[in-house]
């Protein structure tokens, strides 16, 4: 009888394992759908930001002028990132509210790497471009 109980427990464990395995594809699909939705929302937000930048650049003659870089808005900093080929970071700079003053006075290579997770090779380029703005 004890062996019979042991055998029943094994059968129940096997059934539970099979049930988990059966649900696994659905769990994975749900996680993938959630990730896709997050990426879709981020892409929409980035598209909206790009539209705002393009409109601002057209409407305001002073927009993004290097001479006034320390007075740049967050949008102008994003525009500048595009101009130096670092557009992959515009949303990051935007979400951290980095304006011209912060760009010129508060950003360091360490903060780019640690706070903003900029790739090291890109941090060098961004720091060189910031140096150019300071001239």
Short mmCIF file of the N, C-alpha and C atoms (twelve columns), coordinates in Angstrom:
data_MODEL
# 
_entry.id   MODEL 
# 
loop_
_atom_site.group_PDB 
_atom_site.id 
_atom_site.type_symbol 
_atom_site.label_atom_id 
_atom_site.label_alt_id 
_atom_site.label_comp_id 
_atom_site.label_asym_id 
_atom_site.label_seq_id 
_atom_site.Cartn_x 
_atom_site.Cartn_y 
_atom_site.Cartn_z 
_atom_site.pdbx_PDB_model_num 
ATOM 1   N N  . UNK A 1   0.827  -1.205 0.000   1 
ATOM 2   C CA . UNK A 1   0.000  0.000  0.000   1 
ATOM 3   C C  . UNK A 1   0.865  1.260  0.000   1 
ATOM 4   N N  . UNK A 2   1.951  1.205  0.751   1 
ATOM 5   C CA . UNK A 2   2.893  2.322  0.784   1 
ATOM 6   C C  . UNK A 2   3.498  2.569  -0.594  1 
ATOM 7   N N  . UNK A 3   3.818  1.468  -1.286  1 
ATOM 8   C CA . UNK A 3   4.344  1.587  -2.648  1 
ATOM 9   C C  . UNK A 3   3.312  2.205  -3.576  1 
ATOM 10  N N  . UNK A 4   2.064  1.852  -3.360  1 
ATOM 11  C CA . UNK A 4   0.979  2.377  -4.180  1 
ATOM 12  C C  . UNK A 4   0.861  3.896  -4.007  1 
ATOM 13  N N  . UNK A 5   0.956  4.376  -2.760  1 
ATOM 14  C CA . UNK A 5   0.923  5.823  -2.494  1 
ATOM 15  C C  . UNK A 5   2.095  6.524  -3.167  1 
ATOM 16  N N  . UNK A 6   3.246  5.915  -3.073  1 
ATOM 17  C CA . UNK A 6   4.451  6.472  -3.688  1 
ATOM 18  C C  . UNK A 6   4.265  6.578  -5.200  1 
ATOM 19  N N  . UNK A 7   3.677  5.551  -5.769  1 
ATOM 20  C CA . UNK A 7   3.421  5.525  -7.210  1 
ATOM 21  C C  . UNK A 7   2.412  6.605  -7.592  1 
ATOM 22  N N  . UNK A 8   1.374  6.808  -6.761  1 
ATOM 23  C CA . UNK A 8   0.379  7.856  -7.020  1 
ATOM 24  C C  . UNK A 8   1.008  9.245  -6.949  1 
ATOM 25  N N  . UNK A 9   1.894  9.456  -5.967  1 
ATOM 26  C CA . UNK A 9   2.590  10.744 -5.850  1 
ATOM 27  C C  . UNK A 9   3.426  11.019 -7.089  1 
ATOM 28  N N  . UNK A 10  4.114  9.993  -7.581  1 
ATOM 29  C CA . UNK A 10  4.912  10.152 -8.796  1 
ATOM 30  C C  . UNK A 10  4.036  10.505 -9.979  1 
ATOM 31  N N  . UNK A 11  2.878  9.833  -10.078 1 
ATOM 32  C CA . UNK A 11  1.946  10.132 -11.173 1 
ATOM 33  C C  . UNK A 11  1.454  11.572 -11.086 1 
ATOM 34  N N  . UNK A 12  1.114  12.014 -9.866  1 
ATOM 35  C CA . UNK A 12  0.657  13.397 -9.683  1 
ATOM 36  C C  . UNK A 12  1.756  14.387 -10.036 1 
ATOM 37  N N  . UNK A 13  2.987  14.094 -9.609  1 
ATOM 38  C CA . UNK A 13  4.117  14.968 -9.947  1 
ATOM 39  C C  . UNK A 13  4.318  15.035 -11.447 1 
ATOM 40  N N  . UNK A 14  4.224  13.889 -12.113 1 
ATOM 41  C CA . UNK A 14  4.374  13.854 -13.572 1 
ATOM 42  C C  . UNK A 14  3.281  14.664 -14.255 1 
ATOM 43  N N  . UNK A 15  2.038  14.546 -13.746 1 
ATOM 44  C CA . UNK A 15  0.923  15.307 -14.328 1 
ATOM 45  C C  . UNK A 15  1.157  16.808 -14.161 1 
ATOM 46  N N  . UNK A 16  1.625  17.194 -12.949 1 
ATOM 47  C CA . UNK A 16  1.903  18.614 -12.704 1 
ATOM 48  C C  . UNK A 16  3.013  19.124 -13.615 1 
ATOM 49  N N  . UNK A 17  4.048  18.327 -13.799 1 
ATOM 50  C CA . UNK A 17  5.155  18.715 -14.683 1 
ATOM 51  C C  . UNK A 17  4.661  18.885 -16.116 1 
ATOM 52  N N  . UNK A 18  3.835  17.938 -16.566 1 
ATOM 53  C CA . UNK A 18  3.311  18.019 -17.939 1 
ATOM 54  C C  . UNK A 18  2.421  19.246 -18.098 1 
ATOM 55  N N  . UNK A 19  1.629  19.541 -17.054 1 
ATOM 56  C CA . UNK A 19  0.762  20.714 -17.094 1 
ATOM 57  C C  . UNK A 19  1.607  21.990 -17.196 1 
ATOM 58  N N  . UNK A 20  2.694  22.054 -16.406 1 
ATOM 59  C CA . UNK A 20  3.601  23.205 -16.460 1 
ATOM 60  C C  . UNK A 20  4.218  23.338 -17.842 1 
ATOM 61  N N  . UNK A 21  4.657  22.204 -18.394 1 
ATOM 62  C CA . UNK A 21  5.267  22.227 -19.730 1 
ATOM 63  C C  . UNK A 21  4.265  22.691 -20.771 1 
ATOM 64  N N  . UNK A 22  3.007  22.284 -20.597 1 
ATOM 65  C CA . UNK A 22  1.960  22.658 -21.543 1 
ATOM 66  C C  . UNK A 22  1.692  24.170 -21.484 1 
ATOM 67  N N  . UNK A 23  1.772  24.750 -20.281 1 
ATOM 68  C CA . UNK A 23  1.528  26.189 -20.103 1 
ATOM 69  C C  . UNK A 23  2.733  27.044 -20.483 1 
ATOM 70  N N  . UNK A 24  3.899  26.431 -20.562 1 
ATOM 71  C CA . UNK A 24  5.145  27.159 -20.830 1 
ATOM 72  C C  . UNK A 24  5.083  27.994 -22.117 1 
ATOM 73  N N  . UNK A 25  4.640  27.417 -23.242 1 
ATOM 74  C CA . UNK A 25  4.586  28.244 -24.470 1 
ATOM 75  C C  . UNK A 25  3.689  29.470 -24.308 1 
ATOM 76  N N  . UNK A 26  2.597  29.326 -23.563 1 
ATOM 77  C CA . UNK A 26  1.698  30.464 -23.346 1 
ATOM 78  C C  . UNK A 26  2.375  31.535 -22.494 1 
ATOM 79  N N  . UNK A 27  3.117  31.103 -21.471 1 
ATOM 80  C CA . UNK A 27  3.852  32.058 -20.628 1 
ATOM 81  C C  . UNK A 27  4.866  32.833 -21.463 1 
ATOM 82  N N  . UNK A 28  5.586  32.109 -22.301 1 
ATOM 83  C CA . UNK A 28  6.594  32.742 -23.163 1 
ATOM 84  C C  . UNK A 28  5.923  33.715 -24.126 1 
ATOM 85  N N  . UNK A 29  4.805  33.289 -24.710 1 
ATOM 86  C CA . UNK A 29  4.069  34.155 -25.637 1 
ATOM 87  C C  . UNK A 29  3.593  35.420 -24.925 1 
ATOM 88  N N  . UNK A 30  3.102  35.276 -23.696 1 
ATOM 89  C CA . UNK A 30  2.641  36.446 -22.928 1 
ATOM 90  C C  . UNK A 30  3.789  37.412 -22.653 1 
ATOM 91  N N  . UNK A 31  4.947  36.871 -22.284 1 
ATOM 92  C CA . UNK A 31  6.111  37.724 -22.023 1 
ATOM 93  C C  . UNK A 31  6.564  38.435 -23.292 1 
ATOM 94  N N  . UNK A 32  6.571  37.703 -24.401 1 
ATOM 95  C CA . UNK A 32  6.960  38.312 -25.683 1 
ATOM 96  C C  . UNK A 32  5.988  39.416 -26.074 1 
ATOM 97  N N  . UNK A 33  4.695  39.165 -25.891 1 
ATOM 98  C CA . UNK A 33  3.690  40.184 -26.214 1 
ATOM 99  C C  . UNK A 33  3.878  41.434 -25.366 1 
ATOM 100 N N  . UNK A 34  4.176  41.254 -24.086 1 
ATOM 101 C CA . UNK A 34  4.402  42.402 -23.198 1 
ATOM 102 C C  . UNK A 34  5.631  43.192 -23.652 1 
ATOM 103 N N  . UNK A 35  6.692  42.482 -24.033 1 
ATOM 104 C CA . UNK A 35  7.903  43.153 -24.520 1 
ATOM 105 C C  . UNK A 35  7.621  43.912 -25.807 1 
ATOM 106 N N  . UNK A 36  6.894  43.268 -26.716 1 
ATOM 107 C CA . UNK A 36  6.571  43.905 -28.000 1 
ATOM 108 C C  . UNK A 36  5.750  45.175 -27.767 1 
ATOM 109 N N  . UNK A 37  4.804  45.113 -26.851 1 
ATOM 110 C CA . UNK A 37  3.967  46.269 -26.538 1 
ATOM 111 C C  . UNK A 37  4.822  47.406 -25.978 1 
ATOM 112 N N  . UNK A 38  5.761  47.075 -25.103 1 
ATOM 113 C CA . UNK A 38  6.665  48.077 -24.527 1 
ATOM 114 C C  . UNK A 38  7.503  48.728 -25.632 1 
ATOM 115 N N  . UNK A 39  8.059  47.913 -26.534 1 
ATOM 116 C CA . UNK A 39  8.861  48.450 -27.638 1 
ATOM 117 C C  . UNK A 39  8.013  49.319 -28.558 1 
ATOM 118 N N  . UNK A 40  6.767  48.905 -28.801 1 
ATOM 119 C CA . UNK A 40  5.872  49.668 -29.667 1 
ATOM 120 C C  . UNK A 40  5.597  51.041 -29.051 1 
ATOM 121 N N  . UNK A 41  5.305  51.057 -27.745 1 
ATOM 122 C CA . UNK A 41  5.049  52.327 -27.057 1 
ATOM 123 C C  . UNK A 41  6.275  53.233 -27.102 1 
ATOM 124 N N  . UNK A 42  7.457  52.655 -26.854 1 
ATOM 125 C CA . UNK A 42  8.696  53.444 -26.891 1 
ATOM 126 C C  . UNK A 42  8.932  54.007 -28.288 1 
ATOM 127 N N  . UNK A 43  8.677  53.208 -29.308 1 
ATOM 128 C CA . UNK A 43  8.860  53.664 -30.692 1 
ATOM 129 C C  . UNK A 43  7.904  54.814 -30.999 1 
ATOM 130 N N  . UNK A 44  6.656  54.714 -30.532 1 
ATOM 131 C CA . UNK A 44  5.691  55.796 -30.744 1 
ATOM 132 C C  . UNK A 44  6.150  57.079 -30.051 1 
ATOM 133 N N  . UNK A 45  6.643  56.941 -28.820 1 
ATOM 134 C CA . UNK A 45  7.125  58.114 -28.083 1 
ATOM 135 C C  . UNK A 45  8.316  58.743 -28.789 1 
ATOM 136 N N  . UNK A 46  9.201  57.914 -29.320 1 
ATOM 137 C CA . UNK A 46  10.367 58.436 -30.034 1 
ATOM 138 C C  . UNK A 46  9.947  59.127 -31.324 1 
ATOM 139 N N  . UNK A 47  8.962  58.560 -32.026 1 
ATOM 140 C CA . UNK A 47  8.452  59.203 -33.240 1 
ATOM 141 C C  . UNK A 47  7.861  60.575 -32.919 1 
ATOM 142 N N  . UNK A 48  7.097  60.647 -31.819 1 
ATOM 143 C CA . UNK A 48  6.512  61.926 -31.408 1 
ATOM 144 C C  . UNK A 48  7.607  62.944 -31.109 1 
ATOM 145 N N  . UNK A 49  8.647  62.507 -30.418 1 
ATOM 146 C CA . UNK A 49  9.762  63.401 -30.092 1 
ATOM 147 C C  . UNK A 49  10.439 63.900 -31.368 1 
ATOM 148 N N  . UNK A 50  10.665 63.000 -32.315 1 
ATOM 149 C CA . UNK A 50  11.293 63.403 -33.581 1 
ATOM 150 C C  . UNK A 50  10.438 64.428 -34.320 1 
ATOM 151 N N  . UNK A 51  9.120  64.239 -34.302 1 
ATOM 152 C CA . UNK A 51  8.225  65.204 -34.956 1 
ATOM 153 C C  . UNK A 51  8.330  66.578 -34.291 1 
ATOM 154 N N  . UNK A 52  8.355  66.584 -32.962 1 
ATOM 155 C CA . UNK A 52  8.487  67.849 -32.224 1 
ATOM 156 C C  . UNK A 52  9.804  68.536 -32.592 1 
ATOM 157 N N  . UNK A 53  10.877 67.755 -32.662 1 
ATOM 158 C CA . UNK A 53  12.190 68.319 -32.998 1 
ATOM 159 C C  . UNK A 53  12.182 68.926 -34.392 1 
ATOM 160 N N  . UNK A 54  11.617 68.188 -35.353 1 
ATOM 161 C CA . UNK A 54  11.578 68.690 -36.736 1 
ATOM 162 C C  . UNK A 54  10.761 69.971 -36.834 1 
ATOM 163 N N  . UNK A 55  9.606  69.995 -36.159 1 
ATOM 164 C CA . UNK A 55  8.757  71.192 -36.190 1 
ATOM 165 C C  . UNK A 55  9.469  72.380 -35.539 1 
ATOM 166 N N  . UNK A 56  10.114 72.138 -34.412 1 
ATOM 167 C CA . UNK A 56  10.834 73.217 -33.713 1 
ATOM 168 C C  . UNK A 56  11.956 73.770 -34.578 1 
ATOM 169 N N  . UNK A 57  12.676 72.888 -35.248 1 
ATOM 170 C CA . UNK A 57  13.790 73.320 -36.102 1 
ATOM 171 C C  . UNK A 57  13.291 74.186 -37.256 1 
ATOM 172 N N  . UNK A 58  12.105 73.868 -37.775 1 
ATOM 173 C CA . UNK A 58  11.548 74.644 -38.893 1 
ATOM 174 C C  . UNK A 58  11.001 75.992 -38.427 1 
ATOM 175 N N  . UNK A 59  10.345 75.985 -37.270 1 
ATOM 176 C CA . UNK A 59  9.621  77.171 -36.810 1 
ATOM 177 C C  . UNK A 59  10.505 78.227 -36.151 1 
ATOM 178 N N  . UNK A 60  11.560 77.807 -35.485 1 
ATOM 179 C CA . UNK A 60  12.370 78.748 -34.706 1 
ATOM 180 C C  . UNK A 60  13.743 78.922 -35.350 1 
ATOM 181 N N  . UNK A 61  14.023 80.128 -35.795 1 
ATOM 182 C CA . UNK A 61  15.296 80.363 -36.496 1 
ATOM 183 C C  . UNK A 61  16.502 80.190 -35.574 1 
ATOM 184 N N  . UNK A 62  16.323 80.407 -34.279 1 
ATOM 185 C CA . UNK A 62  17.431 80.284 -33.323 1 
ATOM 186 C C  . UNK A 62  17.628 78.845 -32.839 1 
ATOM 187 N N  . UNK A 63  16.712 77.966 -33.210 1 
ATOM 188 C CA . UNK A 63  16.720 76.591 -32.696 1 
ATOM 189 C C  . UNK A 63  18.039 75.886 -33.017 1 
ATOM 190 N N  . UNK A 64  18.698 75.410 -31.971 1 
ATOM 191 C CA . UNK A 64  19.902 74.604 -32.150 1 
ATOM 192 C C  . UNK A 64  21.151 75.358 -32.563 1 
ATOM 193 N N  . UNK A 65  21.108 76.696 -32.525 1 
ATOM 194 C CA . UNK A 65  22.290 77.475 -32.904 1 
ATOM 195 C C  . UNK A 65  23.405 77.216 -31.892 1 
ATOM 196 N N  . UNK A 66  24.586 76.882 -32.390 1 
ATOM 197 C CA . UNK A 66  25.709 76.514 -31.529 1 
ATOM 198 C C  . UNK A 66  26.105 77.659 -30.590 1 
ATOM 199 N N  . UNK A 67  26.021 78.909 -31.072 1 
ATOM 200 C CA . UNK A 67  26.413 80.063 -30.252 1 
ATOM 201 C C  . UNK A 67  25.627 80.127 -28.945 1 
ATOM 202 N N  . UNK A 68  24.424 79.608 -28.943 1 
ATOM 203 C CA . UNK A 68  23.604 79.686 -27.733 1 
ATOM 204 C C  . UNK A 68  23.416 78.314 -27.075 1 
ATOM 205 N N  . UNK A 69  24.397 77.434 -27.248 1 
ATOM 206 C CA . UNK A 69  24.269 76.052 -26.763 1 
ATOM 207 C C  . UNK A 69  24.042 75.944 -25.254 1 
ATOM 208 N N  . UNK A 70  24.593 76.880 -24.476 1 
ATOM 209 C CA . UNK A 70  24.372 76.765 -23.024 1 
ATOM 210 C C  . UNK A 70  22.931 77.118 -22.641 1 
ATOM 211 N N  . UNK A 71  22.187 77.702 -23.576 1 
ATOM 212 C CA . UNK A 71  20.778 78.042 -23.336 1 
ATOM 213 C C  . UNK A 71  19.822 77.069 -24.040 1 
ATOM 214 N N  . UNK A 72  20.376 76.018 -24.629 1 
ATOM 215 C CA . UNK A 72  19.532 75.067 -25.353 1 
ATOM 216 C C  . UNK A 72  18.486 74.430 -24.451 1 
ATOM 217 N N  . UNK A 73  17.347 74.176 -25.056 1 
ATOM 218 C CA . UNK A 73  16.308 73.383 -24.389 1 
ATOM 219 C C  . UNK A 73  16.678 71.900 -24.527 1 
ATOM 220 N N  . UNK A 74  15.932 71.067 -23.855 1 
ATOM 221 C CA . UNK A 74  16.137 69.618 -23.978 1 
ATOM 222 C C  . UNK A 74  15.960 69.197 -25.440 1 
ATOM 223 N N  . UNK A 75  14.983 69.804 -26.118 1 
ATOM 224 C CA . UNK A 75  14.745 69.475 -27.529 1 
ATOM 225 C C  . UNK A 75  15.952 69.824 -28.395 1 
ATOM 226 N N  . UNK A 76  16.571 70.953 -28.113 1 
ATOM 227 C CA . UNK A 76  17.740 71.358 -28.897 1 
ATOM 228 C C  . UNK A 76  18.925 70.424 -28.657 1 
ATOM 229 N N  . UNK A 77  19.076 69.955 -27.422 1 
ATOM 230 C CA . UNK A 77  20.142 68.986 -27.131 1 
ATOM 231 C C  . UNK A 77  19.893 67.708 -27.940 1 
ATOM 232 N N  . UNK A 78  18.645 67.285 -28.005 1 
ATOM 233 C CA . UNK A 78  18.308 66.089 -28.796 1 
ATOM 234 C C  . UNK A 78  18.622 66.314 -30.273 1 
ATOM 235 N N  . UNK A 79  18.299 67.499 -30.758 1 
ATOM 236 C CA . UNK A 79  18.583 67.854 -32.153 1 
ATOM 237 C C  . UNK A 79  20.092 67.796 -32.419 1 
ATOM 238 N N  . UNK A 80  20.861 68.319 -31.477 1 
ATOM 239 C CA . UNK A 80  22.323 68.297 -31.570 1 
ATOM 240 C C  . UNK A 80  22.838 66.854 -31.613 1 
ATOM 241 N N  . UNK A 81  22.266 65.981 -30.783 1 
ATOM 242 C CA . UNK A 81  22.677 64.565 -30.798 1 
ATOM 243 C C  . UNK A 81  22.486 63.963 -32.190 1 
ATOM 244 N N  . UNK A 82  21.379 64.310 -32.825 1 
ATOM 245 C CA . UNK A 82  21.136 63.825 -34.192 1 
ATOM 246 C C  . UNK A 82  22.217 64.366 -35.122 1 
ATOM 247 N N  . UNK A 83  22.555 65.644 -34.952 1 
ATOM 248 C CA . UNK A 83  23.531 66.278 -35.849 1 
ATOM 249 C C  . UNK A 83  24.925 65.662 -35.732 1 
ATOM 250 N N  . UNK A 84  25.237 65.063 -34.574 1 
ATOM 251 C CA . UNK A 84  26.557 64.431 -34.419 1 
ATOM 252 C C  . UNK A 84  26.487 62.911 -34.620 1 
ATOM 253 N N  . UNK A 85  25.340 62.436 -35.104 1 
ATOM 254 C CA . UNK A 85  25.199 61.007 -35.407 1 
ATOM 255 C C  . UNK A 85  24.960 60.126 -34.195 1 
ATOM 256 N N  . UNK A 86  24.469 60.707 -33.124 1 
ATOM 257 C CA . UNK A 86  24.226 59.946 -31.889 1 
ATOM 258 C C  . UNK A 86  22.732 59.891 -31.556 1 
ATOM 259 N N  . UNK A 87  21.915 59.773 -32.617 1 
ATOM 260 C CA . UNK A 87  20.463 59.810 -32.416 1 
ATOM 261 C C  . UNK A 87  19.925 58.675 -31.547 1 
ATOM 262 N N  . UNK A 88  20.690 57.591 -31.419 1 
ATOM 263 C CA . UNK A 88  20.181 56.494 -30.587 1 
ATOM 264 C C  . UNK A 88  20.042 56.902 -29.118 1 
ATOM 265 N N  . UNK A 89  20.638 58.034 -28.741 1 
ATOM 266 C CA . UNK A 89  20.590 58.477 -27.346 1 
ATOM 267 C C  . UNK A 89  19.603 59.617 -27.091 1 
ATOM 268 N N  . UNK A 90  18.885 60.061 -28.116 1 
ATOM 269 C CA . UNK A 90  18.023 61.232 -27.909 1 
ATOM 270 C C  . UNK A 90  16.947 60.978 -26.853 1 
ATOM 271 N N  . UNK A 91  16.355 59.804 -26.862 1 
ATOM 272 C CA . UNK A 91  15.284 59.553 -25.901 1 
ATOM 273 C C  . UNK A 91  15.840 59.474 -24.483 1 
ATOM 274 N N  . UNK A 92  17.037 58.959 -24.366 1 
ATOM 275 C CA . UNK A 92  17.712 58.864 -23.070 1 
ATOM 276 C C  . UNK A 92  17.995 60.265 -22.510 1 
ATOM 277 N N  . UNK A 93  18.547 61.133 -23.342 1 
ATOM 278 C CA . UNK A 93  18.835 62.501 -22.910 1 
ATOM 279 C C  . UNK A 93  17.527 63.235 -22.603 1 
ATOM 280 N N  . UNK A 94  16.523 63.002 -23.440 1 
ATOM 281 C CA . UNK A 94  15.214 63.636 -23.252 1 
ATOM 282 C C  . UNK A 94  14.591 63.210 -21.923 1 
ATOM 283 N N  . UNK A 95  14.612 61.917 -21.651 1 
ATOM 284 C CA . UNK A 95  13.976 61.410 -20.426 1 
ATOM 285 C C  . UNK A 95  14.729 61.837 -19.169 1 
ATOM 286 N N  . UNK A 96  16.001 62.229 -19.313 1 
ATOM 287 C CA . UNK A 96  16.778 62.740 -18.176 1 
ATOM 288 C C  . UNK A 96  16.808 64.278 -18.142 1 
ATOM 289 N N  . UNK A 97  16.016 64.908 -19.013 1 
ATOM 290 C CA . UNK A 97  15.900 66.380 -19.048 1 
ATOM 291 C C  . UNK A 97  17.242 67.089 -19.172 1 
ATOM 292 N N  . UNK A 98  18.077 66.614 -20.069 1 
ATOM 293 C CA . UNK A 98  19.395 67.231 -20.241 1 
ATOM 294 C C  . UNK A 98  19.278 68.406 -21.212 1 
ATOM 295 N N  . UNK A 99  19.433 69.598 -20.663 1 
ATOM 296 C CA . UNK A 99  19.389 70.809 -21.487 1 
ATOM 297 C C  . UNK A 99  20.818 71.264 -21.778 1 
ATOM 298 N N  . UNK A 100 20.955 72.402 -22.434 1 
ATOM 299 C CA . UNK A 100 22.276 72.886 -22.821 1 
ATOM 300 C C  . UNK A 100 23.202 73.144 -21.649 1 
ATOM 301 N N  . UNK A 101 22.650 73.718 -20.596 1 
ATOM 302 C CA . UNK A 101 23.451 74.013 -19.416 1 
ATOM 303 C C  . UNK A 101 24.008 72.723 -18.802 1 
ATOM 304 N N  . UNK A 102 23.164 71.728 -18.649 1 
ATOM 305 C CA . UNK A 102 23.619 70.437 -18.114 1 
ATOM 306 C C  . UNK A 102 24.626 69.785 -19.051 1 
ATOM 307 N N  . UNK A 103 24.346 69.867 -20.338 1 
ATOM 308 C CA . UNK A 103 25.227 69.261 -21.337 1 
ATOM 309 C C  . UNK A 103 26.643 69.819 -21.210 1 
ATOM 310 N N  . UNK A 104 26.744 71.135 -21.109 1 
ATOM 311 C CA . UNK A 104 28.055 71.784 -21.088 1 
ATOM 312 C C  . UNK A 104 28.749 71.759 -19.731 1 
ATOM 313 N N  . UNK A 105 27.979 71.735 -18.653 1 
ATOM 314 C CA . UNK A 105 28.597 71.893 -17.333 1 
ATOM 315 C C  . UNK A 105 28.523 70.671 -16.425 1 
ATOM 316 N N  . UNK A 106 27.556 69.804 -16.634 1 
ATOM 317 C CA . UNK A 106 27.348 68.707 -15.684 1 
ATOM 318 C C  . UNK A 106 27.679 67.324 -16.221 1 
ATOM 319 N N  . UNK A 107 27.710 67.173 -17.530 1 
ATOM 320 C CA . UNK A 107 27.975 65.843 -18.083 1 
ATOM 321 C C  . UNK A 107 29.464 65.565 -18.118 1 
ATOM 322 N N  . UNK A 108 29.807 64.390 -17.660 1 
ATOM 323 C CA . UNK A 108 31.196 63.925 -17.743 1 
ATOM 324 C C  . UNK A 108 31.159 62.575 -18.440 1 
ATOM 325 N N  . UNK A 109 32.323 62.089 -18.790 1 
ATOM 326 C CA . UNK A 109 32.361 60.765 -19.402 1 
ATOM 327 C C  . UNK A 109 31.801 59.722 -18.435 1 
ATOM 328 N N  . UNK A 110 32.126 59.872 -17.154 1 
ATOM 329 C CA . UNK A 110 31.624 58.923 -16.144 1 
ATOM 330 C C  . UNK A 110 30.098 58.950 -16.077 1 
ATOM 331 N N  . UNK A 111 29.513 60.157 -16.114 1 
ATOM 332 C CA . UNK A 111 28.047 60.226 -16.038 1 
ATOM 333 C C  . UNK A 111 27.397 59.679 -17.303 1 
ATOM 334 N N  . UNK A 112 28.037 59.891 -18.450 1 
ATOM 335 C CA . UNK A 112 27.510 59.295 -19.684 1 
ATOM 336 C C  . UNK A 112 27.469 57.776 -19.562 1 
ATOM 337 N N  . UNK A 113 28.559 57.208 -19.067 1 
ATOM 338 C CA . UNK A 113 28.668 55.750 -18.968 1 
ATOM 339 C C  . UNK A 113 27.773 55.187 -17.871 1 
ATOM 340 N N  . UNK A 114 27.825 55.792 -16.695 1 
ATOM 341 C CA . UNK A 114 27.117 55.220 -15.548 1 
ATOM 342 C C  . UNK A 114 25.653 55.629 -15.482 1 
ATOM 343 N N  . UNK A 115 25.381 56.915 -15.583 1 
ATOM 344 C CA . UNK A 115 24.006 57.390 -15.409 1 
ATOM 345 C C  . UNK A 115 23.148 57.190 -16.654 1 
ATOM 346 N N  . UNK A 116 23.769 57.328 -17.821 1 
ATOM 347 C CA . UNK A 116 23.000 57.263 -19.064 1 
ATOM 348 C C  . UNK A 116 23.237 55.984 -19.860 1 
ATOM 349 N N  . UNK A 117 24.136 55.145 -19.397 1 
ATOM 350 C CA . UNK A 117 24.441 53.864 -20.068 1 
ATOM 351 C C  . UNK A 117 24.822 54.029 -21.538 1 
ATOM 352 N N  . UNK A 118 25.564 55.094 -21.831 1 
ATOM 353 C CA . UNK A 118 26.071 55.315 -23.187 1 
ATOM 354 C C  . UNK A 118 27.234 54.346 -23.400 1 
ATOM 355 N N  . UNK A 119 27.320 53.788 -24.592 1 
ATOM 356 C CA . UNK A 119 28.439 52.886 -24.900 1 
ATOM 357 C C  . UNK A 119 29.741 53.677 -24.815 1 
ATOM 358 N N  . UNK A 120 30.779 53.031 -24.317 1 
ATOM 359 C CA . UNK A 120 32.045 53.734 -24.089 1 
ATOM 360 C C  . UNK A 120 32.578 54.394 -25.361 1 
ATOM 361 N N  . UNK A 121 32.520 53.675 -26.467 1 
ATOM 362 C CA . UNK A 121 33.046 54.232 -27.722 1 
ATOM 363 C C  . UNK A 121 32.266 55.486 -28.126 1 
ATOM 364 N N  . UNK A 122 30.969 55.517 -27.821 1 
ATOM 365 C CA . UNK A 122 30.157 56.688 -28.139 1 
ATOM 366 C C  . UNK A 122 30.403 57.818 -27.142 1 
ATOM 367 N N  . UNK A 123 30.734 57.458 -25.906 1 
ATOM 368 C CA . UNK A 123 30.968 58.499 -24.895 1 
ATOM 369 C C  . UNK A 123 32.139 59.391 -25.309 1 
ATOM 370 N N  . UNK A 124 33.157 58.800 -25.917 1 
ATOM 371 C CA . UNK A 124 34.311 59.592 -26.382 1 
ATOM 372 C C  . UNK A 124 33.862 60.610 -27.436 1 
ATOM 373 N N  . UNK A 125 33.057 60.153 -28.377 1 
ATOM 374 C CA . UNK A 125 32.589 61.036 -29.450 1 
ATOM 375 C C  . UNK A 125 31.725 62.167 -28.885 1 
ATOM 376 N N  . UNK A 126 30.836 61.821 -27.973 1 
ATOM 377 C CA . UNK A 126 29.965 62.840 -27.375 1 
ATOM 378 C C  . UNK A 126 30.795 63.857 -26.592 1 
ATOM 379 N N  . UNK A 127 31.768 63.393 -25.837 1 
ATOM 380 C CA . UNK A 127 32.612 64.313 -25.060 1 
ATOM 381 C C  . UNK A 127 33.425 65.230 -25.978 1 
ATOM 382 N N  . UNK A 128 33.916 64.703 -27.097 1 
ATOM 383 C CA . UNK A 128 34.642 65.554 -28.064 1 
ATOM 384 C C  . UNK A 128 33.713 66.624 -28.629 1 
ATOM 385 N N  . UNK A 129 32.486 66.219 -28.950 1 
ATOM 386 C CA . UNK A 129 31.522 67.171 -29.513 1 
ATOM 387 C C  . UNK A 129 31.140 68.235 -28.479 1 
ATOM 388 N N  . UNK A 130 31.035 67.846 -27.212 1 
ATOM 389 C CA . UNK A 130 30.759 68.822 -26.148 1 
ATOM 390 C C  . UNK A 130 31.922 69.810 -26.041 1 
ATOM 391 N N  . UNK A 131 33.144 69.303 -26.141 1 
ATOM 392 C CA . UNK A 131 34.327 70.189 -26.112 1 
ATOM 393 C C  . UNK A 131 34.264 71.205 -27.234 1 
ATOM 394 N N  . UNK A 132 33.826 70.775 -28.408 1 
ATOM 395 C CA . UNK A 132 33.691 71.695 -29.549 1 
ATOM 396 C C  . UNK A 132 32.676 72.794 -29.244 1 
ATOM 397 N N  . UNK A 133 31.591 72.431 -28.561 1 
ATOM 398 C CA . UNK A 133 30.568 73.429 -28.221 1 
ATOM 399 C C  . UNK A 133 31.112 74.476 -27.253 1 
ATOM 400 N N  . UNK A 134 32.027 74.067 -26.405 1 
ATOM 401 C CA . UNK A 134 32.570 74.974 -25.380 1 
ATOM 402 C C  . UNK A 134 33.549 75.988 -25.949 1 
ATOM 403 N N  . UNK A 135 34.036 75.782 -27.176 1 
ATOM 404 C CA . UNK A 135 35.036 76.691 -27.769 1 
ATOM 405 C C  . UNK A 135 34.433 78.033 -28.120 1 
# 
